[in-house]
Amino acid sequence: MTSTTPVTTGFLTVPDGRLYYEVRGSGPLLALVGAPMDSGPFVAAAELLASDYTVLTPDPRGHGKSTLNDPNQDSTPELRADDLARLITNLDAGPAIVIGSSGGAVTGLALALLRPDLMSTLIAHEPPLRELLDDRDAQRAESEDTIATYSSGDAEGGVRKFFATTGLSMPEPVLQQMFANPRDPEAVASEAFFYKHEFRGTAGWEPDLDGLRTTPTHLIIGIGDTSTDLFCDHTSRKLGAALGIEPELFPGGHGGFMEDPEAFVKRVREVLRDN
């Protein structure tokens, strides 16, 4: 999507790389955070929220325009939380409201443990926390099989196994188009970084539940209303049960902010108003 709201772009140097970020709007600071998703798919929601907030949308380490000095370094929730802390501090506009999607929700949970002073509220939308599930051993084996398949050179096979395991929807024509030649080199690099250096550490992250129960950050758990009985529905509900938090439903599925940005942002405003 092409932005129609004035956007300030920048790079922030961190000890092991350089982070790209965009800022739009005015008001209290709100960050839209993904992993591995970069800032691009958040543009529509960011523009809608920019009427009320200063909206930060970063590219996570190893994706988009954010680069690492060592491209083979693993991305962990703690490292991404430190990145987000540095970005919020750099803007000098916190504490922030953070809306984290998927791996970005895990980033937000790590920030609630590491630097809760920088985040007033976290909406953790569908965090893929495999280790909370009763069948985590089987899920762990499936994750390792997916990584091994991708790393063997069968990128398409690895991606197909990932979607099959998570239950996320990817129409066959879209999957075929993803692997049509020639492939976009930046997309391939981002995809490879995720499967080889990020997937294991994100899905296998074991949150400090006692720490999350006592963090001063206000935690909200979000689930897409069309995600019923899918992987991230299960993980989100397990996290909610462990923390005594009733999840909030948001329109759409795992990427509801892309499917219908207006409906998603309307729900964000409702949840922030009522919590």
mmCIF file of C-alpha atoms in Angstrom:
data_model
loop_
_atom_site.group_PDB
_atom_site.id
_atom_site.type_symbol
_atom_site.label_atom_id
_atom_site.label_comp_id
_atom_site.label_asym_id
_atom_site.label_seq_id
_atom_site.Cartn_x
_atom_site.Cartn_y
_atom_site.Cartn_z
ATOM 1 C CA MET A 1 0.000 0.000 0.000
ATOM 2 C CA THR A 2 1.229 3.498 -0.851
ATOM 3 C CA SER A 3 1.261 5.841 2.125
ATOM 4 C CA THR A 4 -0.836 8.997 1.960
ATOM 5 C CA THR A 5 0.051 10.247 5.460
ATOM 6 C CA PRO A 6 3.351 12.122 5.888
ATOM 7 C CA VAL A 7 5.973 9.607 7.002
ATOM 8 C CA THR A 8 9.311 10.144 8.693
ATOM 9 C CA THR A 9 11.766 7.318 8.059
ATOM 10 C CA GLY A 10 14.984 6.612 9.868
ATOM 11 C CA PHE A 11 17.673 4.143 10.850
ATOM 12 C CA LEU A 12 18.835 3.441 14.380
ATOM 13 C CA THR A 13 22.237 1.861 14.915
ATOM 14 C CA VAL A 14 22.250 -0.907 17.539
ATOM 15 C CA PRO A 15 25.293 -2.844 18.800
ATOM 16 C CA ASP A 16 24.915 -5.623 16.224
ATOM 17 C CA GLY A 17 23.182 -3.932 13.307
ATOM 18 C CA ARG A 18 20.924 -1.185 12.010
ATOM 19 C CA LEU A 19 17.149 -0.895 12.412
ATOM 20 C CA TYR A 20 14.809 0.771 9.926
ATOM 21 C CA TYR A 21 11.634 2.427 11.181
ATOM 22 C CA GLU A 22 8.790 4.682 10.076
ATOM 23 C CA VAL A 23 6.847 7.233 12.117
ATOM 24 C CA ARG A 24 3.563 8.893 11.155
ATOM 25 C CA GLY A 25 0.846 10.887 12.908
ATOM 26 C CA SER A 26 0.793 12.696 16.251
ATOM 27 C CA GLY A 27 -0.306 11.989 19.793
ATOM 28 C CA PRO A 28 0.664 9.237 22.261
ATOM 29 C CA LEU A 29 3.183 6.734 20.926
ATOM 30 C CA LEU A 30 1.788 3.471 19.526
ATOM 31 C CA ALA A 31 3.974 0.811 17.921
ATOM 32 C CA LEU A 32 2.797 -1.816 15.418
ATOM 33 C CA VAL A 33 5.272 -4.676 15.624
ATOM 34 C CA GLY A 34 5.617 -7.888 13.664
ATOM 35 C CA ALA A 35 8.131 -10.711 13.342
ATOM 36 C CA PRO A 36 9.009 -11.754 10.726
ATOM 37 C CA MET A 37 6.607 -9.263 9.165
ATOM 38 C CA ASP A 38 8.197 -5.917 8.379
ATOM 39 C CA SER A 39 6.589 -2.479 8.454
ATOM 40 C CA GLY A 40 4.992 -2.678 4.992
ATOM 41 C CA PRO A 41 1.842 -4.706 5.771
ATOM 42 C CA PHE A 42 1.063 -2.416 8.728
ATOM 43 C CA VAL A 43 0.809 0.746 6.600
ATOM 44 C CA ALA A 44 -2.986 0.743 6.232
ATOM 45 C CA ALA A 45 -3.601 0.285 9.960
ATOM 46 C CA ALA A 46 -0.845 2.765 10.806
ATOM 47 C CA GLU A 47 -2.417 5.459 8.636
ATOM 48 C CA LEU A 48 -5.789 4.976 10.291
ATOM 49 C CA LEU A 49 -4.254 5.139 13.766
ATOM 50 C CA ALA A 50 -2.135 8.172 12.879
ATOM 51 C CA SER A 51 -5.124 10.458 13.429
ATOM 52 C CA ASP A 52 -4.898 9.691 17.162
ATOM 53 C CA TYR A 53 -1.358 8.449 17.745
ATOM 54 C CA THR A 54 2.263 8.828 16.801
ATOM 55 C CA VAL A 55 2.608 5.459 15.101
ATOM 56 C CA LEU A 56 5.939 3.624 15.011
ATOM 57 C CA THR A 57 6.324 0.753 12.526
ATOM 58 C CA PRO A 58 9.785 -0.868 12.545
ATOM 59 C CA ASP A 59 11.309 -3.570 10.389
ATOM 60 C CA PRO A 60 12.445 -6.308 12.795
ATOM 61 C CA ARG A 61 16.091 -7.327 12.754
ATOM 62 C CA GLY A 62 17.033 -9.340 9.684
ATOM 63 C CA HIS A 63 13.944 -8.295 7.706
ATOM 64 C CA GLY A 64 13.107 -5.500 5.297
ATOM 65 C CA LYS A 65 15.661 -2.728 5.596
ATOM 66 C CA SER A 66 16.905 -3.728 9.057
ATOM 67 C CA THR A 67 20.291 -5.381 8.741
ATOM 68 C CA LEU A 68 22.600 -7.311 11.053
ATOM 69 C CA ASN A 69 26.381 -7.154 11.097
ATOM 70 C CA ASP A 70 26.293 -10.966 11.212
ATOM 71 C CA PRO A 71 23.424 -12.170 8.996
ATOM 72 C CA ASN A 72 23.728 -15.635 10.553
ATOM 73 C CA GLN A 73 22.988 -14.384 14.069
ATOM 74 C CA ASP A 74 19.782 -15.781 15.546
ATOM 75 C CA SER A 75 16.876 -13.464 16.325
ATOM 76 C CA THR A 76 15.457 -14.017 19.813
ATOM 77 C CA PRO A 77 12.481 -12.364 21.505
ATOM 78 C CA GLU A 78 14.870 -10.736 23.984
ATOM 79 C CA LEU A 79 17.017 -9.207 21.227
ATOM 80 C CA ARG A 80 13.939 -7.905 19.411
ATOM 81 C CA ALA A 81 12.570 -6.514 22.690
ATOM 82 C CA ASP A 82 15.856 -4.705 23.233
ATOM 83 C CA ASP A 83 15.587 -3.303 19.698
ATOM 84 C CA LEU A 84 12.080 -2.047 20.412
ATOM 85 C CA ALA A 85 13.219 -0.529 23.703
ATOM 86 C CA ARG A 86 15.977 1.334 21.873
ATOM 87 C CA LEU A 87 13.540 2.603 19.228
ATOM 88 C CA ILE A 88 11.056 3.863 21.836
ATOM 89 C CA THR A 89 13.867 5.506 23.805
ATOM 90 C CA ASN A 90 15.258 7.071 20.623
ATOM 91 C CA LEU A 91 11.890 8.693 19.867
ATOM 92 C CA ASP A 92 11.686 9.998 23.440
ATOM 93 C CA ALA A 93 7.892 9.640 23.321
ATOM 94 C CA GLY A 94 7.146 6.662 25.562
ATOM 95 C CA PRO A 95 5.840 4.796 27.327
ATOM 96 C CA ALA A 96 4.223 3.296 24.257
ATOM 97 C CA ILE A 97 1.156 1.276 23.498
ATOM 98 C CA VAL A 98 2.390 -1.749 21.552
ATOM 99 C CA ILE A 99 0.300 -3.905 19.235
ATOM 100 C CA GLY A 100 2.346 -6.997 18.488
ATOM 101 C CA SER A 101 1.291 -9.467 15.817
ATOM 102 C CA SER A 102 2.412 -13.112 15.834
ATOM 103 C CA GLY A 103 6.151 -13.111 16.561
ATOM 104 C CA GLY A 104 5.782 -9.398 17.252
ATOM 105 C CA ALA A 105 3.409 -10.314 20.087
ATOM 106 C CA VAL A 106 6.200 -12.468 21.525
ATOM 107 C CA THR A 107 8.538 -9.483 21.165
ATOM 108 C CA GLY A 108 6.041 -7.403 23.132
ATOM 109 C CA LEU A 109 5.771 -10.006 25.887
ATOM 110 C CA ALA A 110 9.559 -10.049 26.191
ATOM 111 C CA LEU A 111 9.534 -6.240 26.450
ATOM 112 C CA ALA A 112 6.929 -6.455 29.240
ATOM 113 C CA LEU A 113 9.488 -8.509 31.166
ATOM 114 C CA LEU A 114 12.632 -6.589 30.233
ATOM 115 C CA ARG A 115 11.540 -2.935 30.095
ATOM 116 C CA PRO A 116 7.933 -2.531 31.276
ATOM 117 C CA ASP A 117 8.651 1.148 31.964
ATOM 118 C CA LEU A 118 8.694 1.723 28.215
ATOM 119 C CA MET A 119 5.320 0.102 27.445
ATOM 120 C CA SER A 120 2.040 1.081 29.094
ATOM 121 C CA THR A 121 -0.177 -1.429 27.261
ATOM 122 C CA LEU A 122 0.491 -4.464 25.097
ATOM 123 C CA ILE A 123 -2.060 -6.007 22.758
ATOM 124 C CA ALA A 124 -0.451 -9.396 22.081
ATOM 125 C CA HIS A 125 -2.310 -10.573 18.974
ATOM 126 C CA GLU A 126 -2.007 -14.330 18.456
ATOM 127 C CA PRO A 127 1.439 -15.046 19.978
ATOM 128 C CA PRO A 128 2.670 -18.456 18.699
ATOM 129 C CA LEU A 129 3.860 -19.841 22.044
ATOM 130 C CA ARG A 130 4.210 -23.541 21.297
ATOM 131 C CA GLU A 131 5.650 -24.446 24.691
ATOM 132 C CA LEU A 132 2.348 -23.641 26.442
ATOM 133 C CA LEU A 133 0.486 -26.387 24.572
ATOM 134 C CA ASP A 134 -0.237 -29.845 25.949
ATOM 135 C CA ASP A 135 1.090 -31.410 22.720
ATOM 136 C CA ARG A 136 4.251 -29.283 22.688
ATOM 137 C CA ASP A 137 6.504 -32.313 22.109
ATOM 138 C CA ALA A 138 4.701 -33.148 18.878
ATOM 139 C CA GLN A 139 4.591 -29.477 17.901
ATOM 140 C CA ARG A 140 8.326 -29.160 18.588
ATOM 141 C CA ALA A 141 9.024 -32.126 16.322
ATOM 142 C CA GLU A 142 6.908 -30.618 13.543
ATOM 143 C CA SER A 143 8.738 -27.293 13.878
ATOM 144 C CA GLU A 144 12.118 -29.015 13.642
ATOM 145 C CA ASP A 145 10.955 -30.980 10.594
ATOM 146 C CA THR A 146 9.833 -27.747 8.941
ATOM 147 C CA ILE A 147 13.202 -26.078 9.624
ATOM 148 C CA ALA A 148 15.125 -29.132 8.404
ATOM 149 C CA THR A 149 13.089 -29.313 5.206
ATOM 150 C CA TYR A 150 13.642 -25.644 4.451
ATOM 151 C CA SER A 151 17.331 -25.751 5.352
ATOM 152 C CA SER A 152 17.885 -28.785 3.095
ATOM 153 C CA GLY A 153 17.145 -26.597 0.082
ATOM 154 C CA ASP A 154 13.464 -27.470 -0.245
ATOM 155 C CA ALA A 155 12.180 -23.973 0.505
ATOM 156 C CA GLU A 156 8.741 -24.605 -0.937
ATOM 157 C CA GLY A 157 8.367 -27.825 1.054
ATOM 158 C CA GLY A 158 9.374 -26.060 4.260
ATOM 159 C CA VAL A 159 6.925 -23.223 3.710
ATOM 160 C CA ARG A 160 4.120 -25.670 2.921
ATOM 161 C CA LYS A 161 4.838 -27.595 6.136
ATOM 162 C CA PHE A 162 4.790 -24.323 8.105
ATOM 163 C CA PHE A 163 1.346 -23.393 6.808
ATOM 164 C CA ALA A 164 0.026 -26.910 7.337
ATOM 165 C CA THR A 165 1.210 -26.942 10.954
ATOM 166 C CA THR A 166 -0.132 -23.511 11.860
ATOM 167 C CA GLY A 167 -3.372 -23.832 9.916
ATOM 168 C CA LEU A 168 -2.787 -20.430 8.357
ATOM 169 C CA SER A 169 -4.520 -19.920 5.042
ATOM 170 C CA MET A 170 -2.447 -19.503 1.890
ATOM 171 C CA PRO A 171 -4.337 -20.144 -1.382
ATOM 172 C CA GLU A 172 -2.572 -22.532 -3.738
ATOM 173 C CA PRO A 173 -2.176 -19.922 -6.535
ATOM 174 C CA VAL A 174 -0.452 -17.583 -4.055
ATOM 175 C CA LEU A 175 1.898 -20.332 -2.891
ATOM 176 C CA GLN A 176 2.725 -21.202 -6.491
ATOM 177 C CA GLN A 177 3.383 -17.549 -7.266
ATOM 178 C CA MET A 178 5.702 -17.286 -4.241
ATOM 179 C CA PHE A 179 7.990 -19.888 -5.769
ATOM 180 C CA ALA A 180 7.750 -18.824 -9.402
ATOM 181 C CA ASN A 181 11.107 -17.848 -10.884
ATOM 182 C CA PRO A 182 12.735 -15.456 -10.592
ATOM 183 C CA ARG A 183 12.100 -14.895 -6.877
ATOM 184 C CA ASP A 184 12.639 -11.506 -5.268
ATOM 185 C CA PRO A 185 16.073 -11.661 -3.568
ATOM 186 C CA GLU A 186 15.000 -9.510 -0.591
ATOM 187 C CA ALA A 187 11.941 -11.698 0.031
ATOM 188 C CA VAL A 188 14.077 -14.847 -0.217
ATOM 189 C CA ALA A 189 16.627 -13.464 2.260
ATOM 190 C CA SER A 190 13.902 -12.509 4.739
ATOM 191 C CA GLU A 191 12.219 -15.897 4.390
ATOM 192 C CA ALA A 192 15.493 -17.773 4.859
ATOM 193 C CA PHE A 193 16.390 -15.695 7.914
ATOM 194 C CA PHE A 194 13.045 -16.553 9.491
ATOM 195 C CA TYR A 195 13.285 -20.310 8.990
ATOM 196 C CA LYS A 196 16.988 -20.641 9.804
ATOM 197 C CA HIS A 197 17.460 -18.023 12.529
ATOM 198 C CA GLU A 198 14.123 -16.928 14.007
ATOM 199 C CA PHE A 199 11.359 -19.552 13.872
ATOM 200 C CA ARG A 200 12.867 -21.877 16.492
ATOM 201 C CA GLY A 201 13.591 -19.138 19.029
ATOM 202 C CA THR A 202 10.175 -17.500 18.672
ATOM 203 C CA ALA A 203 7.889 -20.546 18.677
ATOM 204 C CA GLY A 204 10.019 -22.221 21.353
ATOM 205 C CA TRP A 205 10.169 -19.210 23.675
ATOM 206 C CA GLU A 206 9.079 -20.044 27.217
ATOM 207 C CA PRO A 207 7.642 -16.913 28.831
ATOM 208 C CA ASP A 208 8.228 -16.131 32.490
ATOM 209 C CA LEU A 209 4.590 -16.440 33.515
ATOM 210 C CA ASP A 210 5.186 -15.165 37.050
ATOM 211 C CA GLY A 211 6.917 -12.125 35.581
ATOM 212 C CA LEU A 212 4.045 -11.493 33.193
ATOM 213 C CA ARG A 213 1.536 -11.798 36.030
ATOM 214 C CA THR A 214 3.293 -9.016 37.932
ATOM 215 C CA THR A 215 4.486 -6.736 35.120
ATOM 216 C CA PRO A 216 3.141 -3.172 35.386
ATOM 217 C CA THR A 217 2.439 -3.255 31.655
ATOM 218 C CA HIS A 218 -1.268 -3.760 31.014
ATOM 219 C CA LEU A 219 -1.548 -6.991 29.010
ATOM 220 C CA ILE A 220 -4.328 -7.654 26.501
ATOM 221 C CA ILE A 221 -4.415 -10.899 24.519
ATOM 222 C CA GLY A 222 -5.986 -10.726 21.080
ATOM 223 C CA ILE A 223 -7.338 -13.516 18.879
ATOM 224 C CA GLY A 224 -8.804 -13.260 15.387
ATOM 225 C CA ASP A 225 -12.479 -14.129 15.316
ATOM 226 C CA THR A 226 -11.887 -16.439 12.326
ATOM 227 C CA SER A 227 -8.910 -18.209 13.953
ATOM 228 C CA THR A 228 -11.050 -20.645 15.935
ATOM 229 C CA ASP A 229 -9.241 -23.927 16.699
ATOM 230 C CA LEU A 230 -6.084 -22.926 14.821
ATOM 231 C CA PHE A 231 -2.585 -23.062 16.303
ATOM 232 C CA CYS A 232 -2.432 -19.429 17.483
ATOM 233 C CA ASP A 233 -5.960 -19.587 18.862
ATOM 234 C CA HIS A 234 -4.792 -22.450 21.090
ATOM 235 C CA THR A 235 -1.551 -20.755 22.154
ATOM 236 C CA SER A 236 -3.281 -17.427 22.864
ATOM 237 C CA ARG A 237 -5.978 -19.054 24.976
ATOM 238 C CA LYS A 238 -3.368 -21.057 26.897
ATOM 239 C CA LEU A 239 -1.488 -17.847 27.647
ATOM 240 C CA GLY A 240 -4.695 -16.147 28.722
ATOM 241 C CA ALA A 241 -5.606 -19.027 31.041
ATOM 242 C CA ALA A 242 -2.124 -18.999 32.582
ATOM 243 C CA LEU A 243 -2.296 -15.252 33.237
ATOM 244 C CA GLY A 244 -5.976 -15.037 34.175
ATOM 245 C CA ILE A 245 -6.733 -12.848 31.157
ATOM 246 C CA GLU A 246 -9.813 -13.335 28.988
ATOM 247 C CA PRO A 247 -8.719 -12.836 25.374
ATOM 248 C CA GLU A 248 -10.334 -10.140 23.251
ATOM 249 C CA LEU A 249 -11.603 -11.014 19.785
ATOM 250 C CA PHE A 250 -10.500 -8.951 16.804
ATOM 251 C CA PRO A 251 -11.955 -9.065 13.292
ATOM 252 C CA GLY A 252 -10.384 -11.464 10.827
ATOM 253 C CA GLY A 253 -7.685 -14.026 11.323
ATOM 254 C CA HIS A 254 -3.979 -14.029 12.061
ATOM 255 C CA GLY A 255 -3.489 -11.018 9.787
ATOM 256 C CA GLY A 256 -6.751 -9.247 10.487
ATOM 257 C CA PHE A 257 -5.058 -5.837 10.335
ATOM 258 C CA MET A 258 -4.317 -6.557 6.650
ATOM 259 C CA GLU A 259 -7.627 -8.236 5.800
ATOM 260 C CA ASP A 260 -9.817 -5.338 6.970
ATOM 261 C CA PRO A 261 -7.714 -2.518 8.452
ATOM 262 C CA GLU A 262 -10.702 -0.281 9.221
ATOM 263 C CA ALA A 263 -12.530 -2.955 11.204
ATOM 264 C CA PHE A 264 -9.345 -3.990 12.986
ATOM 265 C CA VAL A 265 -8.434 -0.435 13.991
ATOM 266 C CA LYS A 266 -11.987 0.233 15.138
ATOM 267 C CA ARG A 267 -11.689 -2.776 17.427
ATOM 268 C CA VAL A 268 -8.270 -1.608 18.669
ATOM 269 C CA ARG A 269 -9.790 1.704 19.695
ATOM 270 C CA GLU A 270 -12.665 -0.061 21.469
ATOM 271 C CA VAL A 271 -10.344 -2.377 23.386
ATOM 272 C CA LEU A 272 -8.010 0.415 24.413
ATOM 273 C CA ARG A 273 -10.985 2.513 25.561
ATOM 274 C CA ASP A 274 -12.550 -0.301 27.577
ATOM 275 C CA ASN A 275 -9.402 -1.677 29.238
#
